[in-house]
Coordinates of C-alpha atoms and ligand atoms in Angstrom, one line a residue:
M20 CA -27.6 -13.7 -4.7
G21 CA -29.2 -14.3 -1.3
T22 CA -28.1 -16.2 1.7
F23 CA -27.0 -19.8 1.4
Q24 CA -29.5 -22.1 2.9
I25 CA -30.2 -25.8 2.8
D26 CA -33.7 -27.1 3.1
F27 CA -33.7 -30.1 5.3
G28 CA -37.4 -30.6 5.3
D29 CA -39.8 -30.0 8.1
A30 CA -39.3 -32.7 10.8
A31 CA -35.7 -33.5 10.4
Q32 CA -33.2 -31.8 12.7
P33 CA -30.6 -30.2 10.5
E34 CA -27.5 -32.3 10.5
R35 CA -24.6 -30.7 12.4
I36 CA -21.9 -29.1 10.3
I37 CA -18.6 -28.3 12.0
G38 CA -16.1 -25.7 10.9
I39 CA -12.4 -26.8 10.5
D40 CA -9.2 -24.8 10.2
L41 CA -6.8 -27.4 8.6
G42 CA -3.6 -25.5 9.3
T43 CA 0.0 -26.1 8.3
T44 CA 1.1 -26.3 11.9
N45 CA -2.1 -26.6 13.9
S46 CA -5.7 -27.6 13.2
L47 CA -8.9 -26.9 15.1
A48 CA -12.6 -27.6 14.9
A49 CA -15.4 -25.3 16.0
F50 CA -19.2 -25.4 16.0
M51 CA -22.0 -22.9 16.2
D52 CA -23.4 -22.7 19.7
L53 CA -26.5 -20.8 20.7
T54 CA -24.4 -17.8 21.7
G55 CA -21.9 -18.0 18.9
P56 CA -19.0 -20.1 17.5
E57 CA -17.1 -22.3 20.0
I58 CA -14.0 -24.4 19.7
I59 CA -14.5 -28.1 20.0
A60 CA -12.1 -29.4 22.6
A61 CA -10.6 -32.9 22.6
P62 CA -11.7 -35.3 25.4
D63 CA -8.5 -34.3 27.3
G64 CA -9.4 -30.6 27.0
A65 CA -6.9 -29.7 24.3
R66 CA -8.3 -27.1 21.8
I67 CA -5.5 -27.4 19.2
V68 CA -4.7 -30.5 17.2
P69 CA -1.1 -30.2 16.0
S70 CA -1.0 -31.0 12.2
V71 CA 1.3 -33.9 12.8
V72 CA 0.9 -37.5 11.8
A73 CA 2.9 -40.4 13.2
L74 CA 3.2 -44.0 12.3
L75 CA 3.3 -46.4 15.3
E76 CA 5.2 -49.7 15.5
D77 CA 2.0 -51.6 15.0
G78 CA 1.4 -49.9 11.7
S79 CA -1.3 -47.6 12.8
L80 CA -1.4 -43.9 12.2
I81 CA -2.0 -41.3 14.9
A82 CA -2.4 -37.6 14.7
G83 CA -2.3 -34.5 16.9
N84 CA -0.6 -34.1 20.2
A85 CA 0.3 -37.7 20.5
A86 CA 1.9 -37.7 17.1
K87 CA 3.8 -34.5 17.9
A88 CA 5.1 -36.0 21.1
R89 CA 6.8 -38.7 19.0
L90 CA 8.5 -36.2 16.7
A91 CA 11.7 -36.0 18.8
Q92 CA 12.2 -39.7 19.2
H93 CA 10.9 -40.9 15.9
P94 CA 11.5 -38.1 13.4
L95 CA 11.4 -40.5 10.4
E96 CA 8.1 -41.9 11.5
T97 CA 6.4 -38.5 11.8
L98 CA 5.1 -36.0 9.2
Y99 CA 4.4 -32.4 9.8
S100 CA 3.6 -29.3 7.7
T101 CA 2.1 -31.6 5.0
K102 CA -0.3 -28.9 4.0
R103 CA 2.5 -27.4 2.1
F104 CA 2.3 -30.3 -0.3
M105 CA -1.5 -30.5 -0.4
D106 CA -2.2 -31.1 -4.1
R107 CA -4.1 -33.6 -6.3
A108 CA -0.9 -34.9 -7.8
A109 CA 1.6 -34.4 -5.1
S110 CA 4.1 -37.2 -4.7
P111 CA 3.7 -39.4 -1.6
L112 CA 5.6 -38.6 1.6
K113 CA 7.7 -41.2 3.3
I114 CA 6.6 -42.1 6.8
G115 CA 8.6 -45.0 8.3
N116 CA 8.2 -47.9 5.9
R117 CA 5.0 -46.4 4.4
E118 CA 4.1 -43.7 2.1
L119 CA 1.2 -41.2 2.5
T120 CA -0.1 -38.7 0.0
P121 CA -0.6 -35.2 1.4
P122 CA -4.4 -35.7 1.2
E123 CA -4.0 -38.9 3.2
A124 CA -2.0 -37.1 5.8
G125 CA -4.5 -34.3 5.8
A126 CA -7.3 -36.9 6.2
R127 CA -5.7 -38.3 9.3
I128 CA -5.7 -34.9 10.9
L129 CA -9.3 -34.3 9.8
L130 CA -10.2 -37.7 11.3
E131 CA -8.7 -36.6 14.6
L132 CA -10.9 -33.5 14.6
K133 CA -13.9 -35.6 13.5
N134 CA -13.3 -38.1 16.4
N135 CA -13.0 -35.2 18.9
A136 CA -16.2 -33.7 17.6
E137 CA -18.0 -37.0 17.8
A138 CA -16.9 -37.5 21.4
F139 CA -17.9 -34.0 22.2
F140 CA -21.4 -34.3 20.7
G141 CA -22.0 -38.0 21.2
E142 CA -23.2 -38.3 17.6
P143 CA -21.7 -39.0 14.2
I144 CA -20.3 -36.0 12.4
T145 CA -20.1 -36.3 8.6
K146 CA -20.2 -32.7 7.4
A147 CA -17.8 -29.9 7.6
V148 CA -16.7 -26.5 6.2
V149 CA -13.0 -26.4 5.9
T150 CA -10.8 -23.3 5.4
V151 CA -8.0 -23.0 2.9
P152 CA -5.5 -20.3 2.1
A153 CA -6.9 -17.7 -0.3
Y154 CA -4.1 -18.5 -2.8
F155 CA -5.0 -22.2 -3.0
N156 CA -5.5 -23.2 -6.6
D157 CA -8.0 -25.7 -8.0
A158 CA -5.7 -28.7 -7.5
Q159 CA -5.0 -27.8 -3.9
R160 CA -8.7 -27.2 -3.1
Q161 CA -9.6 -30.5 -4.8
A162 CA -6.9 -32.2 -2.7
T163 CA -8.4 -30.7 0.4
K164 CA -11.8 -32.1 -0.5
D165 CA -10.1 -35.5 -1.2
A166 CA -8.7 -35.4 2.3
G167 CA -12.3 -34.9 3.6
R168 CA -13.6 -37.8 1.6
I169 CA -10.8 -40.1 2.9
A170 CA -11.6 -39.0 6.5
G171 CA -15.4 -39.7 6.0
L172 CA -16.2 -36.0 6.1
D173 CA -18.3 -34.4 3.4
I174 CA -16.7 -30.9 2.9
L175 CA -19.7 -28.8 2.0
R176 CA -17.7 -25.7 1.4
L177 CA -14.1 -24.5 1.3
V178 CA -13.8 -21.0 2.8
N179 CA -10.7 -18.8 2.5
E180 CA -9.0 -18.4 5.8
P181 CA -9.0 -14.5 5.9
T182 CA -12.7 -14.5 5.1
A183 CA -13.3 -16.8 8.0
A184 CA -11.2 -14.6 10.3
A185 CA -13.2 -11.5 9.3
L186 CA -16.4 -13.4 9.9
A187 CA -15.3 -14.5 13.4
Y188 CA -14.9 -10.8 14.2
G189 CA -18.4 -10.1 13.0
L190 CA -17.0 -7.6 10.5
D191 CA -19.8 -8.7 8.0
K192 CA -22.1 -6.5 10.2
R193 CA -20.4 -3.3 9.0
N194 CA -22.3 -1.4 6.3
S195 CA -19.1 -0.9 4.4
G196 CA -15.4 -1.1 5.1
T197 CA -12.0 -2.4 4.1
I198 CA -10.2 -5.0 6.2
A199 CA -6.7 -6.2 6.2
V200 CA -6.1 -9.7 7.5
Y201 CA -2.5 -10.3 8.6
D202 CA -1.9 -14.1 9.1
F203 CA 1.4 -15.0 10.6
G204 CA 1.3 -18.7 11.5
G205 CA 3.9 -21.5 11.9
G206 CA 5.3 -21.8 8.4
T207 CA 3.5 -19.3 6.2
F208 CA 2.6 -15.6 6.1
D209 CA -0.5 -14.4 4.3
I210 CA -1.9 -10.9 3.9
S211 CA -5.4 -10.4 2.5
I212 CA -7.5 -7.3 1.9
L213 CA -11.2 -7.8 2.1
K214 CA -14.0 -5.4 1.3
I215 CA -17.4 -5.3 2.9
Q216 CA -20.3 -3.6 1.4
D217 CA -23.9 -3.9 2.5
G218 CA -23.1 -7.2 4.3
I219 CA -21.3 -8.6 1.3
F220 CA -17.8 -9.9 1.8
E221 CA -15.3 -9.6 -1.0
V222 CA -11.5 -10.4 -1.1
L223 CA -9.8 -7.6 -3.0
A224 CA -6.2 -9.0 -3.0
T225 CA -3.9 -11.5 -1.4
N226 CA -0.1 -11.8 -1.0
G227 CA 2.3 -13.4 1.3
D228 CA 5.4 -15.6 1.8
T229 CA 4.9 -19.4 1.8
H230 CA 8.1 -19.9 3.7
L231 CA 7.9 -17.4 6.5
G232 CA 6.5 -18.1 10.0
G233 CA 7.1 -19.1 13.5
D234 CA 9.3 -21.9 12.3
D235 CA 11.9 -19.4 11.1
I236 CA 11.9 -17.8 14.6
D237 CA 12.5 -21.2 16.1
S238 CA 15.4 -21.9 13.7
L239 CA 17.1 -18.6 14.8
L240 CA 16.9 -19.6 18.4
I241 CA 17.9 -23.2 17.7
Q242 CA 21.0 -21.9 15.9
I243 CA 22.1 -19.9 18.9
A244 CA 21.4 -22.8 21.3
L245 CA 23.3 -25.3 19.1
E246 CA 26.4 -23.1 19.1
D247 CA 26.2 -22.8 22.9
I248 CA 25.7 -26.5 23.4
A249 CA 28.6 -27.4 21.1
T250 CA 30.9 -25.3 23.3
E251 CA 29.3 -26.3 26.7
W252 CA 28.9 -30.0 26.0
G253 CA 32.2 -30.2 24.1
A254 CA 30.5 -31.8 21.1
P255 CA 27.8 -30.6 18.7
I256 CA 24.4 -32.2 18.7
S257 CA 23.3 -30.8 15.3
D258 CA 23.6 -34.2 13.7
D259 CA 21.4 -35.9 16.3
S260 CA 17.9 -35.3 15.0
A261 CA 16.2 -36.4 18.2
A262 CA 18.3 -34.0 20.2
V263 CA 17.5 -31.1 17.7
E264 CA 13.8 -31.9 17.9
T265 CA 13.9 -31.9 21.7
L266 CA 15.7 -28.6 21.5
R267 CA 13.1 -27.3 19.1
Q268 CA 10.4 -27.9 21.6
A269 CA 12.4 -26.1 24.3
V270 CA 13.0 -23.0 22.2
I271 CA 9.4 -22.9 21.1
K272 CA 8.3 -22.9 24.7
A273 CA 10.7 -20.1 25.5
K274 CA 9.6 -18.1 22.4
E275 CA 6.0 -18.4 23.3
Q276 CA 6.6 -17.3 26.9
L277 CA 8.4 -14.2 25.6
S278 CA 5.2 -13.0 24.1
F279 CA 4.0 -12.5 27.7
A280 CA 7.2 -12.2 29.8
L281 CA 10.3 -10.0 29.3
F282 CA 12.7 -12.9 29.9
T283 CA 12.7 -16.7 30.3
N284 CA 14.9 -19.7 29.9
I285 CA 15.6 -22.1 27.1
D286 CA 15.7 -25.3 29.1
L287 CA 16.9 -28.5 27.5
E288 CA 17.4 -31.9 29.1
Y289 CA 18.8 -34.5 26.8
N290 CA 20.5 -37.8 27.5
G291 CA 21.2 -36.8 31.1
K292 CA 22.7 -33.5 30.1
R293 CA 21.2 -30.1 30.7
Y294 CA 21.4 -26.8 28.8
Q295 CA 19.9 -23.6 30.2
R296 CA 20.1 -20.1 28.9
E297 CA 18.3 -17.0 29.8
I298 CA 16.8 -15.2 26.9
T299 CA 15.2 -11.8 27.0
R300 CA 12.4 -10.4 24.8
D301 CA 14.9 -7.7 23.9
L302 CA 17.3 -10.2 22.3
L303 CA 14.4 -12.1 20.7
E304 CA 13.2 -8.9 19.1
R305 CA 16.6 -8.0 17.8
L306 CA 16.8 -11.5 16.3
I307 CA 13.4 -11.5 14.6
A308 CA 13.2 -7.9 13.5
P309 CA 14.4 -8.9 9.9
L310 CA 11.7 -11.6 9.8
I311 CA 9.0 -9.2 10.8
E312 CA 10.3 -6.7 8.3
R313 CA 9.9 -9.5 5.6
T314 CA 6.1 -9.6 6.2
L315 CA 5.7 -5.9 5.5
A316 CA 6.7 -6.0 1.8
P317 CA 3.9 -8.4 0.9
C318 CA 1.5 -6.1 2.8
R319 CA 2.6 -3.2 0.7
L320 CA 2.3 -5.2 -2.5
C321 CA -1.2 -6.4 -1.5
L322 CA -2.3 -2.8 -0.8
A323 CA -1.0 -1.8 -4.2
D324 CA -2.7 -4.8 -5.9
A325 CA -6.0 -3.7 -4.3
K326 CA -5.2 -0.1 -5.4
L327 CA -5.4 1.1 -1.8
T328 CA -3.2 2.7 0.8
Y329 CA -3.2 2.2 4.5
E330 CA -5.6 5.1 4.8
N331 CA -8.3 3.1 3.1
I332 CA -8.0 0.3 5.7
D333 CA -10.7 0.5 8.3
E334 CA -9.8 -2.5 10.3
V335 CA -6.9 -4.9 10.7
V336 CA -7.3 -8.5 11.9
L337 CA -4.5 -10.6 13.3
V338 CA -4.5 -14.3 12.6
G339 CA -1.9 -17.0 13.4
G340 CA -0.1 -17.9 16.6
S341 CA 2.9 -15.7 15.7
T342 CA 0.9 -12.6 15.9
R343 CA 0.9 -13.0 19.7
I344 CA 4.4 -11.6 19.6
P345 CA 4.1 -7.9 20.8
M346 CA 6.7 -6.7 18.2
V347 CA 4.6 -8.2 15.4
R348 CA 1.5 -6.3 16.7
K349 CA 3.5 -3.1 16.8
A350 CA 4.8 -3.5 13.3
V351 CA 1.4 -4.2 11.9
E352 CA -0.1 -1.2 13.8
A353 CA 2.7 1.0 12.5
L354 CA 2.2 -0.1 8.9
F355 CA -1.6 0.3 8.8
R356 CA -1.7 3.1 11.3
S357 CA -4.5 1.4 13.1
K358 CA -4.8 -0.8 16.1
P359 CA -5.4 -4.4 15.0
H360 CA -8.1 -6.7 16.4
T361 CA -6.7 -9.0 19.0
E362 CA -9.8 -9.8 21.1
L363 CA -10.0 -13.4 19.8
N364 CA -7.3 -16.0 20.1
P365 CA -5.3 -15.5 16.8
D366 CA -4.8 -19.3 16.4
E367 CA -8.6 -20.0 16.9
V368 CA -10.1 -17.2 14.9
V369 CA -10.1 -19.1 11.5
A370 CA -11.8 -22.1 13.0
L371 CA -14.5 -19.9 14.6
G372 CA -15.2 -18.2 11.3
A373 CA -15.5 -21.7 9.6
A374 CA -18.1 -22.6 12.3
I375 CA -20.0 -19.4 11.4
Q376 CA -19.9 -20.4 7.7
A377 CA -21.1 -23.9 8.7
G378 CA -24.0 -22.2 10.6
I379 CA -24.8 -20.2 7.4
L380 CA -25.0 -23.4 5.4
S381 CA -27.2 -25.2 7.9
G382 CA -29.5 -22.2 8.2
E383 CA -28.6 -21.4 11.8
V384 CA -27.0 -18.1 10.7
K385 CA -28.7 -15.9 8.2
D386 CA -28.0 -12.8 6.1
T387 CA -24.4 -13.2 5.4
L388 CA -23.0 -13.6 1.9
L389 CA -19.5 -14.7 1.4
L390 CA -17.4 -14.1 -1.6
D391 CA -13.9 -15.4 -2.2
V392 CA -11.2 -14.7 -4.7
T393 CA -9.4 -16.7 -7.4
P394 CA -5.6 -16.6 -7.0
L395 CA -4.6 -16.9 -10.7
S396 CA -6.2 -15.7 -13.9
L397 CA -8.0 -18.2 -16.1
G398 CA -8.4 -18.1 -19.8
L399 CA -8.1 -19.9 -23.1
E400 CA -5.7 -20.1 -26.0
T401 CA -6.5 -18.0 -29.0
M402 CA -4.8 -17.6 -32.4
G403 CA -1.2 -16.8 -32.4
G404 CA -0.5 -18.7 -29.2
V405 CA -1.8 -16.0 -26.9
V406 CA -4.0 -16.3 -23.9
T407 CA -7.3 -14.5 -23.7
K408 CA -8.2 -14.2 -20.0
L409 CA -11.8 -14.6 -19.0
I410 CA -11.6 -14.6 -15.3
H411 CA -8.9 -12.4 -13.8
R412 CA -6.7 -13.0 -10.8
N413 CA -8.3 -11.8 -7.6
S414 CA -11.8 -12.0 -9.1
T415 CA -14.4 -12.9 -6.5
I416 CA -15.9 -16.3 -6.7
P417 CA -18.3 -17.7 -7.5
A418 CA -17.5 -16.1 -10.8
S419 CA -18.7 -16.6 -14.3
E420 CA -17.6 -15.0 -17.6
T421 CA -18.9 -15.6 -21.1
E422 CA -17.2 -14.5 -24.3
H423 CA -17.7 -15.1 -27.9
F424 CA -15.1 -16.5 -30.3
T425 CA -15.0 -17.4 -33.9
T426 CA -13.3 -19.8 -36.3
A427 CA -10.1 -19.1 -38.2
V428 CA -10.6 -21.3 -41.2
D429 CA -13.4 -21.6 -43.8
G430 CA -15.6 -24.6 -43.1
Q431 CA -13.9 -25.3 -39.8
T432 CA -16.1 -27.9 -37.9
N433 CA -14.2 -28.2 -34.7
V434 CA -12.2 -26.0 -32.3
L435 CA -9.8 -26.9 -29.6
I436 CA -10.6 -25.2 -26.3
H437 CA -7.3 -25.0 -24.3
V438 CA -7.9 -23.8 -20.8
L439 CA -5.0 -22.0 -19.2
Q440 CA -4.1 -20.6 -15.8
G441 CA -1.6 -17.8 -15.1
E442 CA -0.7 -14.2 -15.5
R443 CA 1.4 -14.3 -18.6
E444 CA 0.3 -13.3 -22.1
L445 CA 1.5 -16.3 -24.1
V446 CA 0.3 -19.8 -23.9
K447 CA 3.8 -21.2 -23.5
D448 CA 4.2 -19.2 -20.3
C449 CA 1.0 -20.3 -18.7
R450 CA -0.1 -23.5 -17.0
S451 CA -2.3 -25.8 -19.1
L452 CA -5.3 -27.0 -17.1
A453 CA -7.3 -28.8 -19.7
R454 CA -8.1 -29.2 -23.4
F455 CA -11.2 -30.4 -25.1
E456 CA -12.6 -30.2 -28.6
L457 CA -15.9 -28.8 -29.6
T458 CA -17.0 -30.8 -32.7
G459 CA -19.9 -30.6 -35.0
I460 CA -19.7 -26.8 -35.6
E461 CA -21.7 -25.8 -38.7
P462 CA -19.2 -25.4 -41.6
V463 CA -19.3 -21.7 -42.4
P464 CA -16.8 -19.2 -43.7
A465 CA -14.0 -18.3 -41.3
G466 CA -15.2 -15.7 -38.8
L467 CA -18.9 -16.4 -39.2
A468 CA -19.2 -19.1 -36.5
R469 CA -20.1 -17.9 -33.1
I470 CA -18.6 -20.0 -30.3
E471 CA -19.8 -19.1 -26.9
V472 CA -17.3 -19.9 -24.2
K473 CA -18.3 -19.8 -20.5
F474 CA -16.0 -20.0 -17.5
L475 CA -17.6 -20.7 -14.2
I476 CA -15.9 -21.1 -10.9
D477 CA -18.2 -22.3 -8.2
A478 CA -18.0 -21.3 -4.5
N479 CA -15.5 -24.1 -4.0
G480 CA -13.1 -22.8 -6.6
I481 CA -13.8 -25.6 -9.1
L482 CA -13.7 -24.5 -12.7
N483 CA -16.2 -25.5 -15.3
V484 CA -15.5 -24.5 -18.9
S485 CA -18.1 -24.9 -21.6
A486 CA -18.1 -24.1 -25.3
K487 CA -21.2 -23.9 -27.5
D488 CA -21.7 -23.3 -31.2
T489 CA -24.6 -20.9 -31.0
R490 CA -25.8 -21.9 -34.5
T491 CA -26.2 -25.6 -33.9
G492 CA -26.4 -25.6 -30.1
K493 CA -23.7 -28.2 -29.9
E494 CA -22.0 -28.0 -26.6
Q495 CA -19.0 -29.4 -24.8
S496 CA -17.7 -28.8 -21.3
V497 CA -15.0 -29.8 -18.9
E498 CA -14.6 -29.6 -15.2
V499 CA -11.0 -28.8 -14.3
K500 CA -9.3 -31.5 -12.3
P501 CA -5.7 -30.6 -13.0
S502 CA -3.6 -33.7 -13.7
Y503 CA -0.7 -32.1 -12.0
G504 CA -0.4 -29.5 -9.3
L505 CA 1.2 -26.3 -8.4
T506 CA 3.0 -25.5 -5.2
D507 CA 2.3 -22.3 -3.4
E508 CA 5.8 -21.1 -4.4
Q509 CA 4.9 -21.6 -8.0
V510 CA 1.8 -19.5 -7.7
E511 CA 3.9 -16.8 -6.3
A512 CA 6.5 -17.2 -8.9
M513 CA 3.9 -17.1 -11.6
I514 CA 2.6 -13.8 -10.4
L515 CA 6.1 -12.4 -9.9
E516 CA 7.2 -13.6 -13.4
S517 CA 4.2 -11.9 -15.0
L518 CA 5.2 -8.6 -13.4
T519 CA 8.9 -8.8 -14.4
N520 CA 8.0 -9.9 -17.9
A521 CA 4.9 -7.7 -18.3
E522 CA 6.4 -5.3 -20.9
N523 CA 8.0 -8.0 -23.1
D524 CA 4.9 -10.1 -22.9
I525 CA 2.6 -7.4 -24.0
R526 CA 4.9 -6.5 -26.9
E527 CA 5.1 -10.1 -28.0
R528 CA 1.3 -10.5 -27.7
Q529 CA 0.7 -7.4 -29.7
V530 CA 3.1 -8.6 -32.4
R531 CA 1.4 -12.0 -32.5
E532 CA -2.1 -10.5 -32.7
A533 CA -1.0 -8.1 -35.4
R534 CA 0.4 -11.1 -37.4
V535 CA -2.9 -13.0 -37.0
E536 CA -4.7 -10.0 -38.3
S537 CA -2.2 -9.7 -41.2
D538 CA -2.8 -13.4 -42.0
R539 CA -6.4 -12.6 -42.3
I540 CA -5.9 -9.6 -44.6
L541 CA -3.3 -11.4 -46.7
G542 CA -5.5 -14.4 -47.0
A543 CA -8.5 -12.3 -48.1
L544 CA -6.3 -10.5 -50.6
E545 CA -5.1 -13.8 -52.1
S546 CA -8.7 -14.9 -52.7
A547 CA -9.7 -11.5 -54.0
K548 CA -6.9 -11.9 -56.6
Q549 CA -8.8 -14.8 -58.0
S550 CA -11.9 -12.8 -58.5
D551 CA -13.1 -10.8 -61.6
A552 CA -12.9 -7.7 -59.5
W553 CA -9.1 -8.0 -59.4
F554 CA -8.8 -8.3 -63.2
E555 CA -11.1 -5.2 -63.6
L556 CA -8.9 -3.2 -61.3
P557 CA -6.8 -0.4 -62.9
E558 CA -3.1 -1.3 -63.1
E559 CA -2.0 1.6 -60.8
D560 CA -4.3 0.3 -58.1
K561 CA -2.9 -3.2 -58.6
A562 CA 0.6 -1.8 -58.2
A563 CA -0.3 0.1 -55.1
I564 CA -1.8 -3.0 -53.6
Q565 CA 1.2 -5.0 -54.5
T566 CA 3.6 -2.4 -52.9
A567 CA 1.5 -2.3 -49.7
H568 CA 1.4 -6.1 -49.7
N569 CA 5.2 -6.4 -49.9
E570 CA 5.7 -3.8 -47.2
L571 CA 3.3 -5.6 -44.9
L572 CA 5.2 -8.8 -45.5
L573 CA 8.4 -7.1 -44.5
A574 CA 6.8 -5.6 -41.3
Y575 CA 5.2 -9.0 -40.6
H576 CA 8.5 -10.6 -39.9
G577 CA 9.7 -7.7 -37.8
D578 CA 8.8 -7.3 -34.1
D579 CA 7.1 -3.9 -34.2
H580 CA 3.3 -4.3 -34.0
R581 CA 2.7 -0.7 -34.8
L582 CA 4.5 -1.0 -38.1
I583 CA 2.5 -4.1 -38.9
Q584 CA -0.6 -2.3 -38.0
A585 CA 0.4 0.8 -40.1
H586 CA 1.0 -1.4 -43.2
M587 CA -2.2 -3.3 -42.7
D588 CA -4.0 0.0 -42.7
K589 CA -2.1 1.0 -45.8
L590 CA -3.0 -2.2 -47.6
D591 CA -6.6 -1.8 -46.4
K592 CA -6.7 1.7 -48.0
A593 CA -5.0 0.6 -51.2
S594 CA -7.5 -2.2 -51.6
L595 CA -10.6 -0.1 -50.9
K596 CA -11.6 0.0 -54.5
L597 CA -11.0 -3.7 -54.9
A598 CA -13.2 -4.5 -52.0
E599 CA -15.9 -2.2 -53.3
N600 CA -15.7 -3.8 -56.6
M601 CA -16.1 -7.2 -55.1
M602 CA -19.3 -6.0 -53.3
N603 CA -18.6 -8.9 -51.1
S604 CA -19.1 -7.8 -47.5
A605 CA -18.0 -11.2 -46.3
V606 CA -14.4 -10.4 -47.2
R607 CA -14.3 -7.2 -45.2
G608 CA -17.1 -7.7 -42.7
A609 CA -16.4 -11.2 -41.7
L610 CA -13.5 -12.4 -39.8
K611 CA -14.0 -10.0 -37.0
G612 CA -13.6 -11.4 -33.6
T613 CA -11.0 -13.4 -31.8
K614 CA -10.3 -16.7 -33.3
I615 CA -9.7 -19.9 -31.4
Ligands
LIG8 P1 -0.8 -22.4 11.2 O1 -2.0 -21.5 10.9 O2 0.4 -22.1 10.4 O3 -1.1 -23.8 11.3 P2 -0.8 -21.2 13.9 O4 -1.7 -20.1 13.6 O5 -1.4 -22.2 15.0 O6 -0.4 -22.1 12.7 O7 0.6 -20.7 14.5 C1 1.5 -21.5 14.9 C2 2.8 -20.7 15.3 O8 2.4 -19.8 16.2 C3 3.9 -21.6 15.8 O9 5.1 -21.2 15.2 C4 3.9 -21.2 17.3 O10 5.1 -21.4 17.9 C5 3.4 -19.8 17.2 N1 2.9 -19.3 18.5 C6 1.9 -19.8 19.2 N2 1.8 -19.1 20.3 C7 2.7 -18.2 20.3 C8 3.1 -17.2 21.3 N3 2.5 -17.0 22.5 N4 4.2 -16.4 20.9 C9 4.8 -16.5 19.8 N5 4.5 -17.5 18.9 C10 3.5 -18.3 19.2
LIG9 MG1 -3.5 -20.7 10.1

């Protein structure tokens, strides 16, 4: 694969493509300037657009700082952190007397960024590259694209956030290397390990915690302040959501100052009352040490997933506003034994990388190839209710895998292709993404048909599955637009479940596969018994076959796949002569291959 380039023709000026970091807490847009990527500031100079949407009394929606400013006074008419729910089939969120779907909420934020960019350039902006977490599944990526459509932005490409961050640091210029991207934002923590080889970017593994971020630090401080206030003011304010919101802004301010100062004040004025409390960095560090510790376990898991240790990590990149905290930097440095990159603003670095990717698409930036990773394995249902995985979790995308399958029944003219997502071995434990039928297969004996199944994930993470009967050329395909979605927590849970159930799952799978294989042998034996060859067989051979047959049946209903296998082998041996007599290669030779 070469570089991505779009041919805009000769005369036409390439249309501007902006890069957008659509974050859980904050969003930003950037563009490719002559000297490199630059943040697009709002007309008032603000670089960050808080990911907050508010409904005004006149029924209009606003987003960004103005919306965030209304949070305290109008908590029920404001939405924040809606990215958590970003999904094709997510239920709408209540905002005042209205409802907004997460893509609609995301769209309002994108619109804010689009408007800022249009004011900045003085021209219409309709194209963007948008970043998403590496663990976003198909439904979440589609929903993000929907948000773009609603906002009037054509999202040309979705880029994984860690990949964008590494790009912003120019790490694609390395000949080779392994990079850890530690992203500690407002509400989520993500760790990703990327590999660079000859200018090619590859995500090796990702991990994280979808409910761990700066918000948790804020909550700890709010808790302390609430207790103080209840004593000082003689009455708690914890039930007054406007008061709590105002307090939240005050503690966030104090927290952010403590990244640069050794002490500061939490300062709250509310309804004519005032609360002030000095807070030191030392106290903050004691409070948040357990939260920081919680980011380290996913880092270790991620390293293990990539089959690496800290010694293999050449560079560490810090992303997310919460990595401004000195203690976070120290913890990361201690874990990876290497000084992390902090030269760029951690809350801007993803948007800057998105702008570079936008530049690659428009042809302004050359010679960079980006690869991203799929968060969950993809496969299809095969006989016995088991899943055969075609594309494995953490595979780089775009990815394509082709495998051949065959039919289970004589004369079978259609097969059901059941597409599944997840890490478990059995269909019942995976997530069903789509089903479709390939019809018009040439009716041939079981095991003789050749069905070619191809899984293709494009650079945007959208899956196309096609199945083809290689004899007739009949083909069917589906593009996966999942009818219901998965939350981030579910993705994590699915991965975790697969680990805790791995042993049982594999045992169950082996038993089921052994039974499918036994069915084949027993079926073949039944038909052989109708043949002349059977009647010509010496009685002792018949008896040996019968014994082996009965033993196999017994093992079949047990749960030891080795025993089933052993008795299949025994029956196979016992019926050697019978098979030879039949001179029918189809009985033995056919039926090889996995059946759908
Ligand atoms: P996200 O990617 O989750 O949308 P950001 O990367 O913008 O969010 O991170 C937002 C978080 O970073 C907030 O919790 C914010 O309080 C925190 N943050 C920003 N600046 C600082 C700072 N100087 N010190 C500590 N935390 C900070
Ligand atoms: Mg972020």
